[in-house]
Short mmCIF file of C-alpha atoms and ligand atoms in Angstrom, two decimals:
data_model
loop_
_atom_site.label_atom_id
_atom_site.label_comp_id
_atom_site.label_asym_id
_atom_site.label_seq_id
_atom_site.Cartn_x
_atom_site.Cartn_y
_atom_site.Cartn_z
CA PHE A 1 -37.90 -3.81 21.85
CA SER A 2 -41.43 -2.49 19.91
CA SER A 3 -38.98 0.05 18.42
CA ARG A 4 -36.64 -2.28 16.90
CA LEU A 5 -36.78 -2.94 13.10
CA CYS A 6 -38.23 -6.48 13.69
CA THR A 7 -35.96 -7.72 10.61
CA ASN A 8 -35.44 -11.09 10.16
CA ILE A 9 -31.62 -11.19 8.85
CA PRO A 10 -31.36 -14.05 7.35
CA LYS A 11 -34.63 -13.59 4.88
CA MET A 12 -33.34 -9.94 4.58
CA LEU A 13 -29.50 -11.68 3.96
CA ASP A 14 -31.17 -13.98 1.32
CA PHE A 15 -33.29 -11.01 -0.48
CA TYR A 16 -30.29 -9.42 -0.85
CA SER A 17 -27.82 -11.56 -2.22
CA GLN A 18 -30.39 -12.47 -4.71
CA PHE A 19 -29.14 -9.05 -6.30
CA ASN A 20 -25.59 -8.52 -8.61
CA PRO A 21 -23.90 -5.95 -7.23
CA SER A 22 -23.63 -2.48 -9.94
CA PRO A 23 -20.07 -1.80 -11.19
CA LEU A 24 -19.56 2.04 -11.46
CA SER A 25 -17.03 2.98 -13.60
CA ILE A 26 -14.67 5.86 -12.62
CA LYS A 27 -16.54 7.90 -15.58
CA GLN A 28 -19.78 7.39 -13.60
CA PHE A 29 -17.58 8.25 -10.06
CA ILE A 30 -16.63 11.98 -12.06
CA ASP A 31 -19.65 12.36 -13.47
CA PHE A 32 -22.33 12.02 -10.51
CA GLY A 33 -19.55 13.42 -8.19
CA GLN A 34 -19.15 16.98 -10.38
CA ASN A 35 -23.19 17.78 -9.14
CA ALA A 36 -23.50 15.41 -6.80
CA CYS A 37 -26.93 15.30 -5.12
CA GLU A 38 -27.63 13.97 -1.31
CA LYS A 39 -30.06 12.31 -2.26
CA LYS A 40 -29.67 10.45 -5.02
CA SER A 41 -27.07 9.20 -3.24
CA PHE A 42 -28.74 7.94 -0.48
CA ILE A 43 -30.95 6.05 -2.51
CA PHE A 44 -28.75 4.15 -4.20
CA LEU A 45 -26.48 3.06 -1.23
CA ARG A 46 -29.06 2.07 1.31
CA LYS A 47 -29.95 -0.44 -2.06
CA GLU A 48 -26.14 -0.99 -3.12
CA LEU A 49 -24.86 -1.11 0.21
CA PRO A 50 -27.00 -4.39 1.74
CA VAL A 51 -25.78 -5.81 -1.67
CA ARG A 52 -22.37 -5.87 -1.51
CA LEU A 53 -22.41 -7.19 2.24
CA ALA A 54 -24.94 -9.51 1.81
CA ASN A 55 -22.97 -11.12 -1.80
CA ILE A 56 -19.84 -11.34 0.30
CA MET A 57 -21.41 -12.78 4.24
CA LYS A 58 -23.75 -15.38 1.46
CA GLU A 59 -19.95 -16.85 0.87
CA ILE A 60 -17.88 -16.16 4.59
CA ALA A 61 -21.03 -18.92 5.31
CA LEU A 62 -19.95 -21.23 2.35
CA LEU A 63 -16.24 -21.68 4.44
CA PRO A 64 -14.79 -25.02 5.04
CA THR A 65 -15.10 -25.43 8.87
CA ASN A 66 -11.91 -25.40 10.06
CA LEU A 67 -12.32 -21.56 8.70
CA LEU A 68 -15.56 -21.02 9.78
CA GLY A 69 -15.16 -21.90 13.12
CA THR A 70 -12.27 -19.34 14.53
CA ASN A 71 -12.44 -16.72 16.00
CA SER A 72 -11.46 -14.66 14.11
CA VAL A 73 -13.53 -15.04 11.14
CA ASN A 74 -16.28 -15.05 13.50
CA GLN A 75 -15.36 -11.92 14.83
CA VAL A 76 -15.23 -10.45 11.15
CA ASN A 77 -18.71 -12.45 10.51
CA ASP A 78 -20.11 -10.29 13.42
CA TRP A 79 -18.73 -6.77 12.09
CA TYR A 80 -20.39 -7.06 9.17
CA LEU A 81 -23.96 -8.37 10.36
CA LYS A 82 -24.37 -5.80 11.82
CA SER A 83 -23.36 -3.38 9.87
CA PHE A 84 -26.01 -4.96 7.42
CA GLU A 85 -28.19 -4.58 9.58
CA GLU A 86 -27.47 -0.57 10.45
CA VAL A 87 -27.68 0.17 6.78
CA LEU A 88 -31.36 -1.70 6.51
CA LYS A 89 -32.62 0.58 9.41
CA PHE A 90 -32.63 3.50 6.67
CA GLU A 91 -33.96 0.77 4.13
CA LYS A 92 -37.85 2.63 4.82
CA MET A 93 -36.67 6.22 5.83
CA GLU A 94 -37.63 9.42 4.10
CA PRO A 95 -35.17 10.89 2.89
CA THR A 96 -34.87 13.94 5.20
CA HIS A 97 -32.04 16.13 6.29
CA GLU A 98 -31.85 15.08 9.36
CA ASN A 99 -31.98 10.60 8.05
CA LEU A 100 -29.63 12.44 5.21
CA VAL A 101 -26.60 13.53 7.97
CA GLY A 102 -27.37 9.92 10.04
CA PHE A 103 -26.70 7.82 7.21
CA CYS A 104 -23.58 9.84 6.62
CA ASN A 105 -22.78 9.05 10.35
CA GLN A 106 -23.17 5.40 10.11
CA LEU A 107 -21.53 4.96 7.25
CA VAL A 108 -18.24 5.92 9.13
CA GLN A 109 -19.16 4.37 12.09
CA ILE A 110 -19.14 1.32 10.23
CA ARG A 111 -15.83 2.00 7.75
CA ASN A 112 -14.27 2.22 11.54
CA ARG A 113 -15.74 -1.05 12.40
CA HIS A 114 -14.21 -2.55 9.37
CA SER A 115 -10.70 -0.84 10.05
CA ASP A 116 -9.25 -4.40 11.05
CA VAL A 117 -10.64 -6.66 8.66
CA VAL A 118 -7.44 -7.74 6.60
CA GLN A 119 -5.36 -8.22 10.53
CA THR A 120 -8.31 -9.75 12.01
CA MET A 121 -8.15 -12.35 8.75
CA SER A 122 -4.62 -12.37 8.82
CA GLN A 123 -4.54 -14.05 12.41
CA GLY A 124 -7.76 -16.35 11.51
CA VAL A 125 -5.19 -17.98 8.50
CA LEU A 126 -2.26 -17.96 10.54
CA GLU A 127 -4.47 -19.76 13.67
CA LEU A 128 -5.78 -22.62 10.42
CA LYS A 129 -2.00 -22.60 8.96
CA GLU A 130 -0.48 -23.56 12.99
CA SER A 131 -4.00 -26.03 13.63
CA GLN A 132 -2.64 -28.25 10.19
CA GLU A 133 0.68 -28.30 11.46
CA GLY A 134 1.92 -26.11 8.69
CA TYR A 135 0.67 -28.38 6.15
CA VAL A 136 -2.11 -27.17 4.17
CA ASP A 137 -3.58 -29.54 1.83
CA GLN A 138 -4.06 -28.17 -1.87
CA SER A 139 -7.69 -27.29 -2.26
CA LEU A 140 -8.28 -26.08 1.06
CA GLU A 141 -5.73 -23.43 0.51
CA THR A 142 -7.45 -22.54 -3.47
CA SER A 143 -10.63 -21.86 -1.19
CA ILE A 144 -8.95 -19.58 0.88
CA GLN A 145 -6.77 -17.74 -2.14
CA TYR A 146 -9.77 -17.57 -4.21
CA PHE A 147 -12.28 -16.35 -0.89
CA LEU A 148 -9.85 -14.01 0.74
CA ASP A 149 -9.42 -11.96 -3.30
CA ARG A 150 -13.20 -11.54 -3.22
CA LEU A 151 -13.26 -10.66 0.69
CA TYR A 152 -10.64 -8.33 0.52
CA MET A 153 -12.45 -6.76 -3.55
CA SER A 154 -15.56 -6.91 -1.67
CA ARG A 155 -13.99 -4.68 1.21
CA ILE A 156 -12.24 -2.05 -1.37
CA SER A 157 -15.36 -1.16 -3.25
CA ILE A 158 -17.73 -0.83 -0.06
CA ARG A 159 -15.27 1.60 1.28
CA MET A 160 -14.69 3.62 -2.22
CA LEU A 161 -18.70 3.60 -1.78
CA ILE A 162 -18.14 5.07 1.75
CA ASN A 163 -15.60 7.09 0.98
CA GLN A 164 -17.37 9.13 -2.19
CA HIS A 165 -20.00 9.32 0.41
CA THR A 166 -19.34 11.67 3.19
CA ILE A 167 -16.55 13.33 1.31
CA LEU A 168 -19.32 14.45 -0.97
CA PHE A 169 -21.56 14.80 1.98
CA GLY A 170 -20.11 14.42 4.81
CA GLY A 171 -20.13 18.15 6.15
CA ARG A 172 -16.13 19.06 6.32
CA GLU A 173 -15.13 21.60 4.34
CA GLU A 174 -14.92 21.46 0.53
CA SER A 175 -12.30 18.57 0.14
CA LYS A 176 -9.23 19.38 -1.44
CA GLY A 177 -9.57 21.56 -4.51
CA ARG A 178 -10.00 19.56 -7.98
CA GLN A 179 -10.36 16.03 -5.53
CA ILE A 180 -13.93 14.69 -6.54
CA GLY A 181 -14.27 12.62 -3.19
CA CYS A 182 -11.34 9.98 -3.64
CA LEU A 183 -10.81 10.74 -7.06
CA ASP A 184 -8.17 12.69 -8.68
CA PRO A 185 -9.92 13.29 -12.21
CA ALA A 186 -5.59 14.85 -13.01
CA CYS A 187 -3.67 12.29 -11.23
CA ASP A 188 -0.25 12.83 -11.59
CA ILE A 189 1.14 9.77 -11.66
CA SER A 190 5.11 10.42 -11.01
CA SER A 191 4.39 12.38 -8.24
CA VAL A 192 2.39 9.29 -6.82
CA VAL A 193 6.06 7.89 -7.37
CA LYS A 194 8.18 10.18 -5.40
CA ASP A 195 5.67 10.05 -2.61
CA ALA A 196 5.40 6.77 -2.37
CA TYR A 197 9.84 6.22 -2.98
CA GLU A 198 10.42 8.79 -0.26
CA ASN A 199 8.76 7.05 2.18
CA ALA A 200 9.78 3.64 1.55
CA ARG A 201 13.27 5.05 1.34
CA PHE A 202 12.88 6.50 4.73
CA LEU A 203 12.10 3.31 6.31
CA CYS A 204 15.18 1.64 3.74
CA ASP A 205 17.28 4.73 5.79
CA GLN A 206 16.43 3.34 9.23
CA TYR A 207 17.04 0.30 9.10
CA TYR A 208 19.81 -0.43 6.65
CA LEU A 209 21.10 3.00 6.87
CA ALA A 210 20.74 3.57 3.25
CA SER A 211 19.01 2.66 0.02
CA PRO A 212 18.81 2.48 -3.59
CA GLU A 213 18.07 6.24 -5.66
CA LEU A 214 15.39 6.49 -7.91
CA VAL A 215 15.29 6.90 -11.71
CA ILE A 216 12.40 8.04 -13.43
CA ASN A 217 11.80 8.06 -16.84
CA GLN A 218 8.58 8.74 -18.94
CA CYS A 219 6.85 8.27 -22.14
CA ASN A 220 4.63 9.91 -23.17
CA ASN A 221 3.17 9.14 -27.02
CA LEU A 222 1.59 12.26 -27.11
CA ASP A 223 4.31 14.78 -25.02
CA ASN A 224 7.22 13.58 -23.62
CA THR A 225 7.61 16.60 -21.34
CA LEU A 226 4.21 16.77 -20.31
CA PRO A 227 3.57 14.69 -17.02
CA ILE A 228 1.46 11.54 -17.60
CA ARG A 229 -2.05 12.45 -15.72
CA THR A 230 -4.84 9.99 -15.51
CA VAL A 231 -8.43 9.62 -13.17
CA TYR A 232 -7.33 7.71 -10.07
CA VAL A 233 -7.74 7.19 -6.82
CA PRO A 234 -4.18 7.84 -5.64
CA SER A 235 -4.34 6.07 -2.47
CA HIS A 236 -4.82 3.30 -4.46
CA LEU A 237 -1.97 3.75 -6.21
CA TYR A 238 0.18 5.27 -3.41
CA HIS A 239 -0.25 1.69 -2.00
CA MET A 240 0.64 0.03 -4.46
CA LEU A 241 3.60 1.99 -5.01
CA PHE A 242 4.85 1.99 -1.73
CA GLU A 243 4.61 -1.74 -1.26
CA LEU A 244 6.74 -2.64 -4.47
CA PHE A 245 8.84 0.05 -3.79
CA LYS A 246 10.02 -1.78 -0.46
CA ASN A 247 10.19 -5.31 -2.10
CA SER A 248 13.02 -3.67 -4.68
CA MET A 249 14.69 -1.64 -1.70
CA ARG A 250 14.82 -5.18 0.38
CA ALA A 251 15.51 -7.12 -2.23
CA VAL A 252 18.91 -4.20 -3.00
CA MET A 253 19.98 -4.05 0.57
CA GLU A 254 19.65 -7.90 0.94
CA LEU A 255 21.69 -8.37 -2.31
CA HIS A 256 24.60 -5.94 -1.49
CA ASP A 257 24.25 -6.28 2.51
CA GLU A 258 28.45 -5.62 2.59
CA THR A 259 28.92 -2.49 1.02
CA THR A 260 26.29 0.34 0.72
CA GLU A 261 28.69 2.45 -2.28
CA ASN A 262 27.01 2.24 -5.42
CA LEU A 263 23.55 0.64 -4.40
CA PRO A 264 22.07 -0.21 -8.31
CA PRO A 265 18.98 2.30 -8.36
CA ILE A 266 15.81 1.79 -8.55
CA HIS A 267 14.20 2.53 -12.94
CA VAL A 268 10.90 3.29 -12.62
CA LEU A 269 9.23 4.27 -16.17
CA ILE A 270 5.58 5.41 -16.91
CA VAL A 271 3.91 5.32 -20.02
CA CYS A 272 0.71 6.56 -21.59
CA GLY A 273 -0.54 4.22 -24.58
CA LYS A 274 -4.00 3.81 -25.57
CA GLU A 275 -5.55 1.43 -24.07
CA ASP A 276 -2.82 1.21 -20.96
CA ILE A 277 -1.18 3.19 -18.51
CA CYS A 278 1.97 1.12 -17.14
CA VAL A 279 4.22 1.66 -14.00
CA LYS A 280 7.52 -0.24 -14.50
CA ILE A 281 9.14 -0.46 -11.32
CA SER A 282 12.66 -2.41 -11.95
CA ASP A 283 15.25 -3.35 -9.30
CA GLN A 284 18.55 -5.41 -9.24
CA GLY A 285 17.60 -7.06 -6.49
CA GLY A 286 18.56 -10.58 -7.77
CA GLY A 287 15.39 -11.46 -8.23
CA ILE A 288 13.57 -14.81 -7.61
CA PRO A 289 12.84 -18.07 -9.26
CA ARG A 290 10.31 -18.45 -11.61
CA SER A 291 8.47 -20.87 -9.54
CA GLN A 292 8.68 -18.76 -6.72
CA ILE A 293 6.53 -15.80 -8.22
CA ASP A 294 3.24 -17.26 -7.77
CA GLN A 295 3.12 -18.09 -4.02
CA LEU A 296 4.10 -14.12 -3.30
CA PHE A 297 0.25 -13.83 -4.26
CA LYS A 298 -0.67 -16.56 -2.19
CA TYR A 299 -2.54 -15.46 1.20
CA MET A 300 -1.25 -19.09 3.11
CA TYR A 301 2.07 -18.51 1.63
CA SER A 302 2.73 -14.73 3.14
CA THR A 303 0.78 -15.52 5.98
CA ALA A 304 3.52 -15.78 8.63
CA PRO A 305 3.83 -14.60 12.56
CA GLN A 306 3.06 -10.68 11.79
CA PRO A 307 5.20 -8.15 13.89
CA SER A 308 2.94 -6.60 16.14
CA LYS A 309 2.36 -2.52 15.68
CA SER A 310 4.87 -1.94 17.53
CA ASP A 311 8.44 -3.55 16.16
CA LEU A 312 7.06 -2.65 13.13
CA HIS A 313 9.60 0.00 12.71
CA THR A 314 11.92 -2.32 13.85
CA VAL A 315 11.38 -5.14 11.28
CA PRO A 316 13.20 -4.02 7.57
CA LEU A 317 10.59 -2.95 5.41
CA ALA A 318 8.00 -5.58 6.41
CA GLY A 319 4.30 -5.14 6.79
CA TYR A 320 1.31 -7.41 7.11
CA GLY A 321 2.66 -9.24 4.33
CA TYR A 322 0.00 -8.83 2.53
CA GLY A 323 0.83 -6.26 0.73
CA LEU A 324 1.49 -7.72 -2.93
CA PRO A 325 -1.60 -9.68 -3.02
CA ILE A 326 -4.02 -6.80 -2.10
CA SER A 327 -1.71 -4.53 -4.33
CA ARG A 328 -2.65 -7.01 -6.94
CA LEU A 329 -6.73 -6.69 -5.99
CA TYR A 330 -6.31 -2.47 -5.92
CA ALA A 331 -5.02 -2.27 -8.96
CA ARG A 332 -7.86 -5.66 -10.91
CA TYR A 333 -10.31 -3.23 -8.73
CA PHE A 334 -10.25 -1.11 -11.88
CA HIS A 335 -9.71 -3.67 -14.67
CA GLY A 336 -5.75 -3.07 -14.42
CA ASP A 337 -3.48 -5.25 -12.68
CA ILE A 338 0.19 -5.54 -10.93
CA VAL A 339 2.81 -8.36 -13.26
CA LEU A 340 6.15 -9.53 -11.17
CA LEU A 341 8.53 -10.19 -14.07
CA SER A 342 11.56 -12.16 -12.46
CA ALA A 343 15.27 -12.27 -13.99
CA GLU A 344 16.88 -14.74 -10.47
CA GLY A 345 20.16 -13.45 -10.23
CA TYR A 346 19.39 -10.52 -11.43
CA GLY A 347 16.58 -8.52 -10.08
CA THR A 348 12.29 -8.47 -11.00
CA ASP A 349 10.68 -5.93 -12.60
CA ALA A 350 6.98 -4.86 -11.38
CA VAL A 351 4.65 -3.55 -13.47
CA ILE A 352 1.15 -1.65 -12.40
CA TYR A 353 -1.49 -2.22 -15.69
CA LEU A 354 -3.98 0.86 -15.38
CA LYS A 355 -6.79 1.54 -17.40
CA ALA A 356 -6.32 5.01 -19.57
CA LEU A 357 -9.71 5.30 -20.46
CA SER A 358 -11.97 6.28 -17.62
CA ASP A 359 -15.26 4.93 -18.96
CA GLU A 360 -13.21 1.74 -19.61
CA ALA A 361 -12.58 1.34 -15.58
CA ASN A 362 -15.58 -0.15 -14.30
CA GLU A 363 -15.14 -2.01 -10.69
CA LEU A 364 -14.73 -5.65 -10.74
CA LEU A 365 -16.59 -6.81 -8.28
CA PRO A 366 -17.44 -10.79 -7.03
CA ILE A 367 -20.83 -12.35 -7.32
CA PHE A 368 -22.69 -14.26 -4.88
CA ASN A 369 -24.18 -17.28 -7.10
CA LYS A 370 -24.14 -20.97 -8.75
CA THR A 371 -20.74 -20.55 -9.93
CA SER A 372 -19.03 -19.06 -6.86
CA SER A 373 -21.10 -21.39 -4.72
CA LYS A 374 -20.07 -24.56 -6.43
CA PHE A 375 -16.15 -23.36 -6.13
CA TYR A 376 -16.82 -24.00 -2.23
CA ARG A 377 -17.94 -27.49 -3.21
CA ALA A 378 -15.24 -28.17 -5.28
CA THR A 379 -12.57 -30.24 -5.32
CA VAL A 380 -9.41 -30.44 -7.15
CA PRO A 381 -9.94 -31.38 -10.55
CA THR A 382 -7.89 -33.86 -11.80
CA GLY A 383 -4.78 -31.99 -13.79
CA ASP A 384 -5.06 -32.04 -18.40
CA TRP A 385 -1.68 -31.75 -18.68
CA SER A 386 1.31 -34.95 -17.74
CA ASN A 387 3.89 -32.92 -16.01
CA GLN A 388 5.20 -35.66 -14.03
CA VAL A 389 7.98 -37.54 -15.82
CA LYS A 390 6.26 -41.30 -15.82
CA GLN A 391 7.86 -43.37 -12.75
CA ALA A 392 8.72 -46.80 -14.25
CA LYS A 393 5.97 -48.77 -12.88
CA LYS A 394 7.12 -51.21 -9.93
CA ILE A 395 8.64 -54.35 -10.83
CA VAL A 396 6.81 -56.74 -8.05
CA LEU A 397 9.01 -59.88 -7.34
CA ILE A 398 6.45 -62.73 -7.34
O1 LIG B 1 11.27 -11.62 -5.18
S1 LIG B 1 11.39 -11.08 -5.72
O2 LIG B 1 12.67 -10.48 -6.54
C1 LIG B 1 10.56 -8.76 -6.08
C2 LIG B 1 9.17 -9.83 -5.42
C3 LIG B 1 8.61 -8.52 -5.90
C4 LIG B 1 8.90 -6.86 -5.77
O3 LIG B 1 8.10 -5.52 -5.91
C5 LIG B 1 10.23 -6.50 -6.03
C6 LIG B 1 11.13 -7.80 -5.85
O4 LIG B 1 12.68 -7.48 -5.83
N1 LIG B 1 12.52 -10.03 -4.16
C7 LIG B 1 12.21 -9.41 -3.37
C8 LIG B 1 13.31 -9.35 -1.57
C9 LIG B 1 13.46 -9.33 -0.64
C10 LIG B 1 14.29 -10.20 0.25
C11 LIG B 1 15.18 -10.56 -0.32
C12 LIG B 1 15.61 -10.67 -1.62
C13 LIG B 1 14.45 -10.66 -2.44
C14 LIG B 1 14.15 -10.51 -3.96
#
């Protein structure tokens, strides 16, 4: 027992949650990765990882009791506690080769432990929904939306730091040619678009026995023949595109469920501007009413009993149902966005915005502070727009 570090975890949580996470830009990831120093990375991560873990763990503790009490949230919280404790073991260690190897292996273990966080939280939301007989009050839904956006953004950022370190220093043969960790300094956007389309199309063909064609156009303000390239994380871009293609294909196939002759193609437009790179995915799948657009990004709304892993291949293009909210987080993580614009009765445009300049593509990280704490205590503020037609005053017959 004496060999175990008698760290007082609650005290360490308070200590590390006082620091704000330090956002890195894509440029910093690239510059560091070009002549990467494992010792410097170790020194940075053994502080930054506990800071990011502690910041989000303090928010988990503030959740409404009916969520905090679910098995799922307890399971996730235990994973975070264990990982927090494991990283702290390296706090005072000398950066010897042996300790650097131990640190790398520890990061791989932590990444694997947290692989099911999204699915586990989704089950927790489902439990909560069912316990409220399907009726969830507005303020509870708002708190859950706020928390899950921050939990998943924090998780994306922690996995990014872990991936960079383990790919750069994990001892595997030199990773793919020009890639720097999980970043591609010259990511060809149209090739990721084609990959995502082909894989979504495969699922679509499997279920609907047909699939819409793809038409890609590029508009490169410099030279329209050159492929549009940017510094980005191809796996993040792929995740967003794959979700959007699944939505569009499902919309088109369900609208044209009689004949699969002349299905309207999905149009993709890639534009490179001075500030933004846009990837617009346009379908003629019939669209949805403007009043329903926000719901597509709600975790509570998009949580339905999930198809188990086995029958995922039989359910039409369905995933965890968290495709859109989490895809938007991937875009927002480096200060981009995903915006949906639907023309009900015709179809929907989904636009992925990326920063064109890598020094503007900074990590967007949740911070645990008074503002975020107050949010969990706040009630829904009364509206400051009159949006109801005045009810005729009730005439009380005396
Ligand atoms: O809401 S959508 O307009 C829609 C939303 C997001 C997107 O990326 C593409 C879309 O097309 N759309 C999704 C879907 C699924 C089944 C049946 C009909 C529809 C309509």
